[in-house]
CSV table of C-alpha atoms and ligand atoms in Angstrom, one decimal:
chain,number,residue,atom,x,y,z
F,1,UNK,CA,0.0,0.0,0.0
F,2,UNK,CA,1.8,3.8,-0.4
F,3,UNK,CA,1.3,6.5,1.8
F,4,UNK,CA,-1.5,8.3,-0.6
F,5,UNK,CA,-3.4,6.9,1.9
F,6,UNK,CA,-3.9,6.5,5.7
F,7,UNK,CA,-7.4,5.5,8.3
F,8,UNK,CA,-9.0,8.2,9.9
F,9,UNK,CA,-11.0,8.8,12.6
F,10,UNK,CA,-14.8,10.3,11.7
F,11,UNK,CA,-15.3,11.7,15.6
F,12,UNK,CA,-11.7,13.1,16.5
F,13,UNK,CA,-9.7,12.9,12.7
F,14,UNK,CA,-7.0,11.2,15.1
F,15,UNK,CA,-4.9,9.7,12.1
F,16,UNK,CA,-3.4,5.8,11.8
F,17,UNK,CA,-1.3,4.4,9.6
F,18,UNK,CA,-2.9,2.4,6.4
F,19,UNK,CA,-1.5,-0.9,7.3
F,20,UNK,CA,-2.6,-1.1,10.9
F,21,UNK,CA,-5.0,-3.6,11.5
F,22,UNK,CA,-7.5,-1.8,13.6
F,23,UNK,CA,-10.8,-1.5,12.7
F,24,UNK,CA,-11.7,1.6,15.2
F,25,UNK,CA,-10.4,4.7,16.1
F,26,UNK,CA,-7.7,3.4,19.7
F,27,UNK,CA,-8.4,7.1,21.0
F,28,UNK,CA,-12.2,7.2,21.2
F,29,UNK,CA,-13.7,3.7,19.2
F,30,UNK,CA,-15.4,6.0,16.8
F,31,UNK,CA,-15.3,4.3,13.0
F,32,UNK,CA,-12.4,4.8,10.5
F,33,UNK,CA,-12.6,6.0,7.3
F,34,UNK,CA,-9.8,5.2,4.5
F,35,UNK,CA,-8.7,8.7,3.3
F,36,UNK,CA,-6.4,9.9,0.4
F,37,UNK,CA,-4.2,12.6,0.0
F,38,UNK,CA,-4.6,13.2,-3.9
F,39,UNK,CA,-7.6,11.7,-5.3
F,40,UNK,CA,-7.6,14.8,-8.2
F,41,UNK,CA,-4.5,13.5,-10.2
F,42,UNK,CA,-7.7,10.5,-11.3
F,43,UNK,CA,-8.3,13.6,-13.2
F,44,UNK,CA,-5.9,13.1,-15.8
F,45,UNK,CA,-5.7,9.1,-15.8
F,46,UNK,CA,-7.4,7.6,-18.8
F,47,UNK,CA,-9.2,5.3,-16.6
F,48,UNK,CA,-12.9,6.7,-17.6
F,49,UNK,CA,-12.7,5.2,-21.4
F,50,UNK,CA,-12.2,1.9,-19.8
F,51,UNK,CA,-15.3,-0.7,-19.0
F,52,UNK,CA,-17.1,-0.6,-15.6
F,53,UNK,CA,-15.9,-2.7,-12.9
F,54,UNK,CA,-14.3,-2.1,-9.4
F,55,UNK,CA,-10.8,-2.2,-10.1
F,56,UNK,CA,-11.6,0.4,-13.2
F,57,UNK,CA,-11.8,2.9,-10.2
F,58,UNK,CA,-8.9,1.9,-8.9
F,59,UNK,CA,-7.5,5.5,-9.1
F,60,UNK,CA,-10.0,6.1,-5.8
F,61,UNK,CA,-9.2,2.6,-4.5
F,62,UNK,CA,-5.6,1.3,-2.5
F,63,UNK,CA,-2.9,0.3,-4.7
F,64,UNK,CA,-2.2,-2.7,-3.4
F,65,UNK,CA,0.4,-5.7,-3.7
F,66,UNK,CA,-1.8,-8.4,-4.2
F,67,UNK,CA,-5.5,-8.2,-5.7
F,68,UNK,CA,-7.4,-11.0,-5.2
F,69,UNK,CA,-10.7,-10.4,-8.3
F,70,UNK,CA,-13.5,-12.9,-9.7
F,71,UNK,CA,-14.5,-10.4,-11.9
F,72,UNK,CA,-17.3,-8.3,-9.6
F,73,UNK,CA,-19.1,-5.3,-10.2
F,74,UNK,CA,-19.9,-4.6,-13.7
F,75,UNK,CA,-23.7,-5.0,-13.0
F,76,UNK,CA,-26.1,-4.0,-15.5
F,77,UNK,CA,-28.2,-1.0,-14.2
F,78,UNK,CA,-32.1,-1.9,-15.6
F,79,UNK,CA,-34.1,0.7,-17.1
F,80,UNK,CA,-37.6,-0.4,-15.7
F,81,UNK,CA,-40.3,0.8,-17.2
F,82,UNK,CA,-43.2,-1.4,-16.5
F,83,UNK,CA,-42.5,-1.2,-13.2
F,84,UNK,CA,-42.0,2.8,-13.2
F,85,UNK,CA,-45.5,2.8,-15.0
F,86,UNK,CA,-47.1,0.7,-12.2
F,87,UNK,CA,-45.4,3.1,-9.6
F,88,UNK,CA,-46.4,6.2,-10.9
F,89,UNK,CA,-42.8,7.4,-11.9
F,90,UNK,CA,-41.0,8.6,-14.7
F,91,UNK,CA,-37.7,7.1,-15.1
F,92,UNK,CA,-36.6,3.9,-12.4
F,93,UNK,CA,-33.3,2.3,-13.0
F,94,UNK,CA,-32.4,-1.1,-11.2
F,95,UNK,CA,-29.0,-2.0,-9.8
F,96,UNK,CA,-28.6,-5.2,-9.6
F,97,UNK,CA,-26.3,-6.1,-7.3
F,98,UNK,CA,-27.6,-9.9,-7.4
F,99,UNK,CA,-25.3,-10.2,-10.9
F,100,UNK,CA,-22.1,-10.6,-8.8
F,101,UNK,CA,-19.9,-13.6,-9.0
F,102,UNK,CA,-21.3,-14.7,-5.0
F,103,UNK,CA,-24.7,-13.0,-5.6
F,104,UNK,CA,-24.4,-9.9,-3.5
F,105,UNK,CA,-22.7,-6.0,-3.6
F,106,UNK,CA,-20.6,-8.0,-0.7
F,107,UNK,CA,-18.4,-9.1,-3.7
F,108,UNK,CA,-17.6,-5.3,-4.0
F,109,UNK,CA,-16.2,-5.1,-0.6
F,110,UNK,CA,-14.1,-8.4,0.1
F,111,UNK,CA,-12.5,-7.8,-3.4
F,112,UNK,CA,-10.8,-5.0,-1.9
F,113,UNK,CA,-11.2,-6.3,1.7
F,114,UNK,CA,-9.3,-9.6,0.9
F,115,UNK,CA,-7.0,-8.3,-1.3
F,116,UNK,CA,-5.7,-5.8,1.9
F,117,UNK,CA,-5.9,-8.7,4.1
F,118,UNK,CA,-3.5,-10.7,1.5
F,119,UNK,CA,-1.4,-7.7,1.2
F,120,UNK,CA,-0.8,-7.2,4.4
F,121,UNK,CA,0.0,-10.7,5.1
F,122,UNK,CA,-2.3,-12.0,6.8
F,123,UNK,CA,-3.6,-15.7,6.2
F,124,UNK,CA,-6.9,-16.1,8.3
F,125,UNK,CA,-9.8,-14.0,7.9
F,126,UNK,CA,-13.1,-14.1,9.9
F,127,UNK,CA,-16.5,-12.4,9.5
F,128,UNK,CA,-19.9,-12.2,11.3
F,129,UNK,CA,-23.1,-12.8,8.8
F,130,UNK,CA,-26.6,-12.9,8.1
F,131,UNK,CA,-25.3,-15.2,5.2
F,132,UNK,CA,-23.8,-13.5,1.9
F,133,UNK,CA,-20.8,-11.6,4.0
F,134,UNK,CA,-20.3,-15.2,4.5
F,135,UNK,CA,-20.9,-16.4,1.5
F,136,UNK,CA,-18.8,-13.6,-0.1
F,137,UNK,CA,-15.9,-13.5,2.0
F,138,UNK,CA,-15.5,-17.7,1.6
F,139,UNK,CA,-15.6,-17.1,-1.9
F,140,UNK,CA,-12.6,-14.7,-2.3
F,141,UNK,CA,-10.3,-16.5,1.0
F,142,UNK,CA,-10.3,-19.3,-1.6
F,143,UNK,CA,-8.7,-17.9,-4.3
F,144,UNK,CA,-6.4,-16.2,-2.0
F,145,UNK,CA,-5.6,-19.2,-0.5
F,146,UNK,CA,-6.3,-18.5,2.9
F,147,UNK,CA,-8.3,-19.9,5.8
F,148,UNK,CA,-11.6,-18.5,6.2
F,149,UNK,CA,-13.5,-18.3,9.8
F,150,UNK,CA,-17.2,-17.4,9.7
F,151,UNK,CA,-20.1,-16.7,12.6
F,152,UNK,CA,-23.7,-17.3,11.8
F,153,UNK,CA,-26.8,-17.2,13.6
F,154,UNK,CA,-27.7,-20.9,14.0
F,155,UNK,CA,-30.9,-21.6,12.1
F,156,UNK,CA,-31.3,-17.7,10.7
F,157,UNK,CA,-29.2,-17.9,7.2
F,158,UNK,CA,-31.1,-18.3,4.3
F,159,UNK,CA,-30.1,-21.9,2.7
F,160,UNK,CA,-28.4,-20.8,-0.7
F,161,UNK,CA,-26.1,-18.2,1.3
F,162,UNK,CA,-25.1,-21.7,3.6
F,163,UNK,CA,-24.7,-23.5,0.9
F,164,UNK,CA,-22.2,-21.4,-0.9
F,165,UNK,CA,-19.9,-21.1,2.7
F,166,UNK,CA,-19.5,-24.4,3.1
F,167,UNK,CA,-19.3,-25.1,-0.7
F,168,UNK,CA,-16.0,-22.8,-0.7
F,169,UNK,CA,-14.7,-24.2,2.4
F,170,UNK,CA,-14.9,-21.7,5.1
F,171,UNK,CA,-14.8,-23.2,8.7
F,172,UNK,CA,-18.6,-22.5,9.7
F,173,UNK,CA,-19.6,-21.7,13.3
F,174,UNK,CA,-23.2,-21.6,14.0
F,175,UNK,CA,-23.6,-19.8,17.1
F,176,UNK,CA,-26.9,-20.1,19.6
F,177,UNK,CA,-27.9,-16.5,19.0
F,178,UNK,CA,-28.4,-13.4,16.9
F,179,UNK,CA,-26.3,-11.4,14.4
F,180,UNK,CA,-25.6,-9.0,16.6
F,181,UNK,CA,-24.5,-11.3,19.1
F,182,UNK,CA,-21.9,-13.4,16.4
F,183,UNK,CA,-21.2,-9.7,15.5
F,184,UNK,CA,-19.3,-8.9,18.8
F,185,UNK,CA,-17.8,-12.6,19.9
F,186,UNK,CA,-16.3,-12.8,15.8
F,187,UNK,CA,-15.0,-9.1,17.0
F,188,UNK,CA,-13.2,-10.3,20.0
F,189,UNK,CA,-12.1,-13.4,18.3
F,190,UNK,CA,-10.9,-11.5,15.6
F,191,UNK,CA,-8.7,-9.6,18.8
F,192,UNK,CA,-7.9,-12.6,20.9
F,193,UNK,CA,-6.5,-15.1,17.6
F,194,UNK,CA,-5.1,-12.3,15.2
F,195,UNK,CA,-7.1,-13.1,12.2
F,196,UNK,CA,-8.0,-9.9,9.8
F,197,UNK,CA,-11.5,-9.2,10.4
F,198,UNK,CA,-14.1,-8.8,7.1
F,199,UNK,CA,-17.4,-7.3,8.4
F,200,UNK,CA,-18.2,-3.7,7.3
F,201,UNK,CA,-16.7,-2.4,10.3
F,202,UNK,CA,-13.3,-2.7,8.1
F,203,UNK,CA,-13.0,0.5,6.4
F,204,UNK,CA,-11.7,-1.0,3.3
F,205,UNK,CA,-14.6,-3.0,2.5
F,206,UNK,CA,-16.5,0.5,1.9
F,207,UNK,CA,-14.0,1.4,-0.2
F,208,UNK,CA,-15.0,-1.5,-2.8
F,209,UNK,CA,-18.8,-0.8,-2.2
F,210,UNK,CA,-18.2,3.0,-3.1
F,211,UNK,CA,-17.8,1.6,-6.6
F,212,UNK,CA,-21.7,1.1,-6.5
F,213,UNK,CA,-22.5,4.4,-6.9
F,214,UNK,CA,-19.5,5.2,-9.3
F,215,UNK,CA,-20.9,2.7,-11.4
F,216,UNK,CA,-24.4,4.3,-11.7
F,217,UNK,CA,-23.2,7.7,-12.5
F,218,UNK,CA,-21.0,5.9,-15.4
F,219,UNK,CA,-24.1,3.8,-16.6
F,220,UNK,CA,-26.0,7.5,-16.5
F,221,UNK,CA,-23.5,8.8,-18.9
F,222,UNK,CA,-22.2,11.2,-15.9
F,223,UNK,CA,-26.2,12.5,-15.5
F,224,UNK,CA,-26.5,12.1,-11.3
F,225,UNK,CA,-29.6,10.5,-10.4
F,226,UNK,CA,-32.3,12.4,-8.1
F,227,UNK,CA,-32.2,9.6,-5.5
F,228,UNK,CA,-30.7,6.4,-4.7
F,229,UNK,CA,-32.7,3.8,-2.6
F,230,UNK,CA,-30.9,1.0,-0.9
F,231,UNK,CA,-32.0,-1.5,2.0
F,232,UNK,CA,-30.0,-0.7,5.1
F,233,UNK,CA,-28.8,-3.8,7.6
F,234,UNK,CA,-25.2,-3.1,9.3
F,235,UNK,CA,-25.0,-0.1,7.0
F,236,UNK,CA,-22.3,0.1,5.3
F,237,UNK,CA,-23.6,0.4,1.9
F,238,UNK,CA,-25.6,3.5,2.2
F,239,UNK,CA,-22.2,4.6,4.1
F,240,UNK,CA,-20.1,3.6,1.2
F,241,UNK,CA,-21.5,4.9,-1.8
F,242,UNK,CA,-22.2,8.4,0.2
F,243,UNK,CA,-18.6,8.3,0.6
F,244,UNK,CA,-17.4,7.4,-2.9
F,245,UNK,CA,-20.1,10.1,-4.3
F,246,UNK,CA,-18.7,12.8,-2.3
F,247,UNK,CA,-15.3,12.0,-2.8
F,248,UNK,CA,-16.3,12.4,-6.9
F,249,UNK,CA,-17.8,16.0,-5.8
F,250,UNK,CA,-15.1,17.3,-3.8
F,251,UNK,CA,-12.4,16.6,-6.9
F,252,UNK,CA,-15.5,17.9,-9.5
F,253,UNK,CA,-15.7,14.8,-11.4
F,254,UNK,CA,-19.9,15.4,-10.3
F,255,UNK,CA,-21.5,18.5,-9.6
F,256,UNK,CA,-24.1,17.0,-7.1
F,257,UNK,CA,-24.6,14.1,-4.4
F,258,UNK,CA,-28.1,12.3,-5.1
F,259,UNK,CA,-30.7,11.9,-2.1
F,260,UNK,CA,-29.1,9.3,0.0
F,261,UNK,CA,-32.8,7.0,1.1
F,262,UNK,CA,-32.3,3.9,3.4
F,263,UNK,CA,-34.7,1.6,3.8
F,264,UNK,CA,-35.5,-0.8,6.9
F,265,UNK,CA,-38.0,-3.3,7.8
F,266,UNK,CA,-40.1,-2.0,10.6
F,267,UNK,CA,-39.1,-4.8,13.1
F,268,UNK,CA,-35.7,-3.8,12.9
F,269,UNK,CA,-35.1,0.0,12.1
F,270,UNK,CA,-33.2,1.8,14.1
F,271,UNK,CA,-31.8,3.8,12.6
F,272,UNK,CA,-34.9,4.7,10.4
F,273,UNK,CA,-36.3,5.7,13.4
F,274,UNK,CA,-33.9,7.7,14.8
F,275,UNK,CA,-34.2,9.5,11.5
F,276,UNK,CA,-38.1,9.9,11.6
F,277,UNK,CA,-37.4,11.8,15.3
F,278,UNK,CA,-34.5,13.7,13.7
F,279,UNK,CA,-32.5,12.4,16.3
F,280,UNK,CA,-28.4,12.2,16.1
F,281,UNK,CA,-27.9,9.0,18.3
F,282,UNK,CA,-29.5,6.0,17.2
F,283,UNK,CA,-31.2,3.6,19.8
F,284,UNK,CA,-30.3,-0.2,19.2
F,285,UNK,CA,-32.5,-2.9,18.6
F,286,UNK,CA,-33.2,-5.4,21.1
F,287,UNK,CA,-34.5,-8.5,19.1
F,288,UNK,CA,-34.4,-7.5,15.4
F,289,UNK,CA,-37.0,-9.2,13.5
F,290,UNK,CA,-38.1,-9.8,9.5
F,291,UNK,CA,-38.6,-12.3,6.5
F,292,UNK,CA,-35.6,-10.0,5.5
F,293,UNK,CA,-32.9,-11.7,7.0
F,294,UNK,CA,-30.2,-9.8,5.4
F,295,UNK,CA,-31.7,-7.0,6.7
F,296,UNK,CA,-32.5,-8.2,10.3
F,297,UNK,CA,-29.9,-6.4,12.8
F,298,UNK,CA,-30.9,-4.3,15.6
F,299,UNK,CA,-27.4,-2.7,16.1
F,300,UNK,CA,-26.1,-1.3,12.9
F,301,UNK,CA,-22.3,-0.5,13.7
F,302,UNK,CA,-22.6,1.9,10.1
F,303,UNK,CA,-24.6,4.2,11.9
F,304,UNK,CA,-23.0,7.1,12.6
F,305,UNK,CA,-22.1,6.8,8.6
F,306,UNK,CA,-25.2,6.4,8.2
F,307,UNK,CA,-26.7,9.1,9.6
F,308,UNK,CA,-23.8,11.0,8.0
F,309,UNK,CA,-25.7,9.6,4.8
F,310,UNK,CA,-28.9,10.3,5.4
F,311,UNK,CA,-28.5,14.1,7.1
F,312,UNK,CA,-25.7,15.0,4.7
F,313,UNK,CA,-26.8,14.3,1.1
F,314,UNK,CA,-29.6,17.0,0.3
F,315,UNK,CA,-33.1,15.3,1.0
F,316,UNK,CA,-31.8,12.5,2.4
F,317,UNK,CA,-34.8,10.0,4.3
F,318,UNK,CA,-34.9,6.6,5.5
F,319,UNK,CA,-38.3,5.0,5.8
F,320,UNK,CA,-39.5,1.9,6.7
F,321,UNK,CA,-41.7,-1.4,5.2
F,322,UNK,CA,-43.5,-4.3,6.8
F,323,UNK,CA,-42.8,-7.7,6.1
F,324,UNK,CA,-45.7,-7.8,3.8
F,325,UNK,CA,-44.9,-4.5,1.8
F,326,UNK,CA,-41.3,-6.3,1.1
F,327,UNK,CA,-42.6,-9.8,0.0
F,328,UNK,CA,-45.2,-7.8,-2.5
F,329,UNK,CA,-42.4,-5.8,-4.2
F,330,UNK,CA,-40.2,-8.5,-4.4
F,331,UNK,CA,-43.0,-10.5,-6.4
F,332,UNK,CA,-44.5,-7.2,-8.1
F,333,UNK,CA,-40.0,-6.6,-9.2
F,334,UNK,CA,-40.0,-10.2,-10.3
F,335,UNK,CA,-43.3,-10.5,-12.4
F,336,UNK,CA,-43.0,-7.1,-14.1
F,337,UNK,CA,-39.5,-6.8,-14.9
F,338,UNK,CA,-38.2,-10.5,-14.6
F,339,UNK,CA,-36.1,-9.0,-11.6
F,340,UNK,CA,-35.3,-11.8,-9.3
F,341,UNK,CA,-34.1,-10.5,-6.0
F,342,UNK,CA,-33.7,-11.7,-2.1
F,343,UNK,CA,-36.3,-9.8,0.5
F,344,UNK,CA,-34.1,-7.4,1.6
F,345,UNK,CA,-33.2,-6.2,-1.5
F,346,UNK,CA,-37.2,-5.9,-2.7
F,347,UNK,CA,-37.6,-3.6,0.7
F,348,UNK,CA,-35.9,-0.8,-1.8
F,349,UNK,CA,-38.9,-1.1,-4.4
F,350,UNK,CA,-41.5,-1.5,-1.2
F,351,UNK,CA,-39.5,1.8,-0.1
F,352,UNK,CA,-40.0,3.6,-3.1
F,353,UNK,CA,-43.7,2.7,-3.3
F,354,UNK,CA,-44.4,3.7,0.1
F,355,UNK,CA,-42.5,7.1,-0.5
F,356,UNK,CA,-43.9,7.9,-3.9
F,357,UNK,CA,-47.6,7.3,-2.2
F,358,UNK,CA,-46.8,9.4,0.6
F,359,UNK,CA,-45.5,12.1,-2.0
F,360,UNK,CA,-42.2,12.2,-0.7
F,361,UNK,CA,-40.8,11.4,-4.3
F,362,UNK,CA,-41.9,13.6,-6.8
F,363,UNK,CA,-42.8,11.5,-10.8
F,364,UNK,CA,-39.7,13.8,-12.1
F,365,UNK,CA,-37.3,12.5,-10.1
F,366,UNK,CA,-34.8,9.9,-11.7
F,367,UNK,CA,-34.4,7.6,-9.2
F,368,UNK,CA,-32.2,4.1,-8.8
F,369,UNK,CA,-33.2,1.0,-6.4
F,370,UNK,CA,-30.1,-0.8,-5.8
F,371,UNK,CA,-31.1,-4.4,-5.3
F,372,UNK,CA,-28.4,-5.8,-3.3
F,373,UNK,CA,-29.0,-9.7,-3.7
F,374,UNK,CA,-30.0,-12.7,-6.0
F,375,UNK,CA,-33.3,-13.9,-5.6
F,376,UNK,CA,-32.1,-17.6,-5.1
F,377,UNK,CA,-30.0,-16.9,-1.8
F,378,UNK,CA,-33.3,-17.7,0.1
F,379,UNK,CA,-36.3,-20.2,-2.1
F,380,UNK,CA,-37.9,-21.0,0.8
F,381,UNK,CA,-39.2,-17.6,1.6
F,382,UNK,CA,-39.7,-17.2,-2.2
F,383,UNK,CA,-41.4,-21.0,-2.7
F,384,UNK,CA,-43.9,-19.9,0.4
F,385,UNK,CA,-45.0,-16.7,-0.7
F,386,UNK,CA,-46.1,-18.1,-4.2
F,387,UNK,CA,-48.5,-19.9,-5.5
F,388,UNK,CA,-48.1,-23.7,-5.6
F,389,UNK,CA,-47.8,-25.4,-8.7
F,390,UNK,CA,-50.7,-27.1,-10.2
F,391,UNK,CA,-50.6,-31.0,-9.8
F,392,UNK,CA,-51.8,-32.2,-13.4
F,393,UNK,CA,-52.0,-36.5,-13.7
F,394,UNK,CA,-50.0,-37.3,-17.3
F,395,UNK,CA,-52.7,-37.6,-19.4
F,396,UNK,CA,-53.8,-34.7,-22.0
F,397,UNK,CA,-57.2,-34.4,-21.6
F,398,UNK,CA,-56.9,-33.3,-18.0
F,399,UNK,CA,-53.8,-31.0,-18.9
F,400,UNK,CA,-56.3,-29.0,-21.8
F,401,UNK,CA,-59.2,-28.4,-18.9
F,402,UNK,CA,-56.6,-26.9,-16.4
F,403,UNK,CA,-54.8,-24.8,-19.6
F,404,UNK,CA,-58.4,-23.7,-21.1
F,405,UNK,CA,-59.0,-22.0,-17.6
F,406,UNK,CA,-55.4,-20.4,-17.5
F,407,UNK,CA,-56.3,-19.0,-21.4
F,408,UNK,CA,-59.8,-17.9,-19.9
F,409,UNK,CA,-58.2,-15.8,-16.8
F,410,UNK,CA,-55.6,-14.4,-18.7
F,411,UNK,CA,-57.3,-13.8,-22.1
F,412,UNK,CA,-57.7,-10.3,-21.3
F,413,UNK,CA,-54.2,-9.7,-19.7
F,414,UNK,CA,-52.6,-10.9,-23.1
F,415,UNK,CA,-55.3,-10.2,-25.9
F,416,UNK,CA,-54.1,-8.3,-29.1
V,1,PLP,C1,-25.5,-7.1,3.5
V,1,PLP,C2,-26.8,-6.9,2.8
V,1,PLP,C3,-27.7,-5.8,3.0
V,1,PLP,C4,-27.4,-4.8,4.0
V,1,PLP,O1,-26.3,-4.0,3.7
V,1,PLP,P1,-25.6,-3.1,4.8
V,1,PLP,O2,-24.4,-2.6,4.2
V,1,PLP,O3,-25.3,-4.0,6.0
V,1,PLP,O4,-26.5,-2.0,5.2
V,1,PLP,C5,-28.8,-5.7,2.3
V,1,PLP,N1,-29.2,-6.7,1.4
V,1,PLP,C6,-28.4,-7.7,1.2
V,1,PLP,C7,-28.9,-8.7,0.2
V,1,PLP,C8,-27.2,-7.9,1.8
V,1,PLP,O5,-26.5,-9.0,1.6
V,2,ZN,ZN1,-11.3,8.9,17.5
């Protein structure tokens, strides 16, 4: 890593070195941010004719010795129309974060994340998860060649997000209780046994998510979007492209910051309801709950980011969405714009809904959903929400009287 760079903290700007592995500020425990000293010579690179992609930022990224890639980012942004029509909106774009190599904008972070950890030698990295941190951060400490630790809440992952852990071969502790709770024991692990530690608390992992938002201002031909809405869990995302947006603005590669929106299920929101009292601190969580289990954490350690989000960008919000709102976006996404997405990801179009009925998003304003993960993550929340299939014997004559009242129900959807 060279000294462009260094971790700073966001309460008292006390200043550490790049390479030290501390994820807090040892003065006051505040969070770090990764700062750099001359982000404006990216004026002159010729790194903006080149295709999206993290590393295609790299002028805003570490320069590191190793980089550990599976080819993330790069996700299509999805002008939806039928779905802006249904809304009541005039131009929606989709992120779709589900199109990365693990299924989730996690890919973002551990690329640069992992790639530190590799660089700065260690070889065991651990993580806390609701499941695709997990999933994510297994992925990449295979192809670094290094052991992975993770911490899940026993019983509360979704099954694809398992699946793909122990498919890469992370070491897989399923602890008897919450997130939050594998969130601070994976912390003092990480402290006790010297491995790196890859939750969002690690500054650099917000430094790969920033590409998010440099992405869709490249997609939008350098035309800032109104708003961005994104689901908010630990919040780092909503953190991280804030970040990367402003850095962009300061340097005058943009000339404004969009309206930073979070959204959060209403059974755990705290800090969407620290917003709605327009209060500073945020108060935690007790027993976070929703179908939205990427989404379902009571104590955010993002927030003061956050909230640094959410105040600073002009007309920033949080809201938040029941359990139902979420599970009738993520089918309304799916079935109008073949948009496949997990629940916490469809709590960004259930966001949007709810915020364009409440008129607090005017039909002119171009807005972007990111939709953090792929649909598949979690089929049993998606195979209970649907209808079942219809069991048909093999025979022909009993398959035309179950078609000939499909045609008859639908007739009028698809007539010509
Ligand atoms: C991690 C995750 C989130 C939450 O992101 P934060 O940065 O923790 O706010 C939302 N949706 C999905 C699918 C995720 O994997
Ligand atoms: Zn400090």
């Amino acid at each position: 890593m060279d000294s462009d760079l260094w971790l700073e903290c966001i309460s008292c700007h006390t200043k550490f070195d790049a390479r030290k592995m501390i994820y807090v500020c040892e003065k006051c425990g505040h969070l770090l941010d990764v700062n750099y000293s001359n982000l404006d010579r990216a004026l002159e690179g010729d790194w903006k004719d080149k295709p999206i992609s993290v590393w295609k930022y790299s002028p805003f990224l570490p320069k590191l010795e190793h980089v550990i890639s599976l080819n993330e980012g790069k996700t299509n942004l999805y002008h939806c129309i039928n779905l802006s029509d249904k809304l009541g909106i005039d131009n929606l774009w989709v992120k779709n974060e589900g199109e990365n190599p693990t299924g989730s904008f996690k890919d973002r972070g551990m690329t640069v994340g992992v790639s530190v950890a590799k660089s700065l030698g260690s070889n065991i990295v651990a993580c806390a998860s609701t499941g695709n941190t997990s999933a994510s951060l297994a992925a990449y400490a295979a192809k670094a060649k290094i052991t992975c630790v993770v911490f899940i809440p026993s019983g509360k992952i979704a099954l694809g997000k398992l699946a793909q852990a122990m498919m890469y071969g992370a070491f897989v502790l399923a602890i008897k209780g919450n997130f939050d709770e594998a969130l601070e024991l994976v912390q003092e692990s990480c402290e006790r046994f010297h491995m790196y530690l890859l939750n969002s608390l690690n500054p650099y992992r917000l430094e790969g998510q920033k590409t998010i938002g440099y992405e869709i201002v490249d997609q939008l031909n350098w035309d800032v979007p109104e708003a961005i809405i994104l689901p908010v869990g630990n919040a780092g995302n909503i953190s991280a492209i804030y970040k990367g947006l402003l850095e962009w603005k300061k340097i005058g590669l943009i000339d404004k910051i969009p309206r930073m929106i979070g959204i959060q299920a209403e059974g755990s929101a705290p800090i969407a309801n620290a917003y709605k009292k327009g209060d500073k601190d945020v108060t935690f969580v007790e027993k976070p709950e929703t179908v939205a289990t990427a989404i379902r954490i009571g104590k955010p350690v993002n927030w003061e980011k956050a909230l640094r989000a959410i105040y600073g960008s002009p007309k920033g919000m949080a809201e938040t969405v029941s359990d139902e709102e979420i599970l009738e976006a993520q089918k309304t996404l799916a079935r109008t714009e073949g948009i496949f997405v997990e629940p916490a990801s469809a709590s960004s179009i259930a966001g949007l809904k709810k915020l364009i009925d409440d008129g607090k998003i005017e039909r002119d304003e171009r807005v972007v959903c990111v939709t953090t993960g792929h649909g598949l993550k979690d089929p049993d929340t998606a195979i209970k929400s649907c209808e079942k299939p219809i069991q048909v014997e093999a025979d022909i004559e009993e398959i035309e009287k179950i078609l000939s009242k499909i045609m008859r129900k639908t007739m009028n959807a698809y007539a010509v």
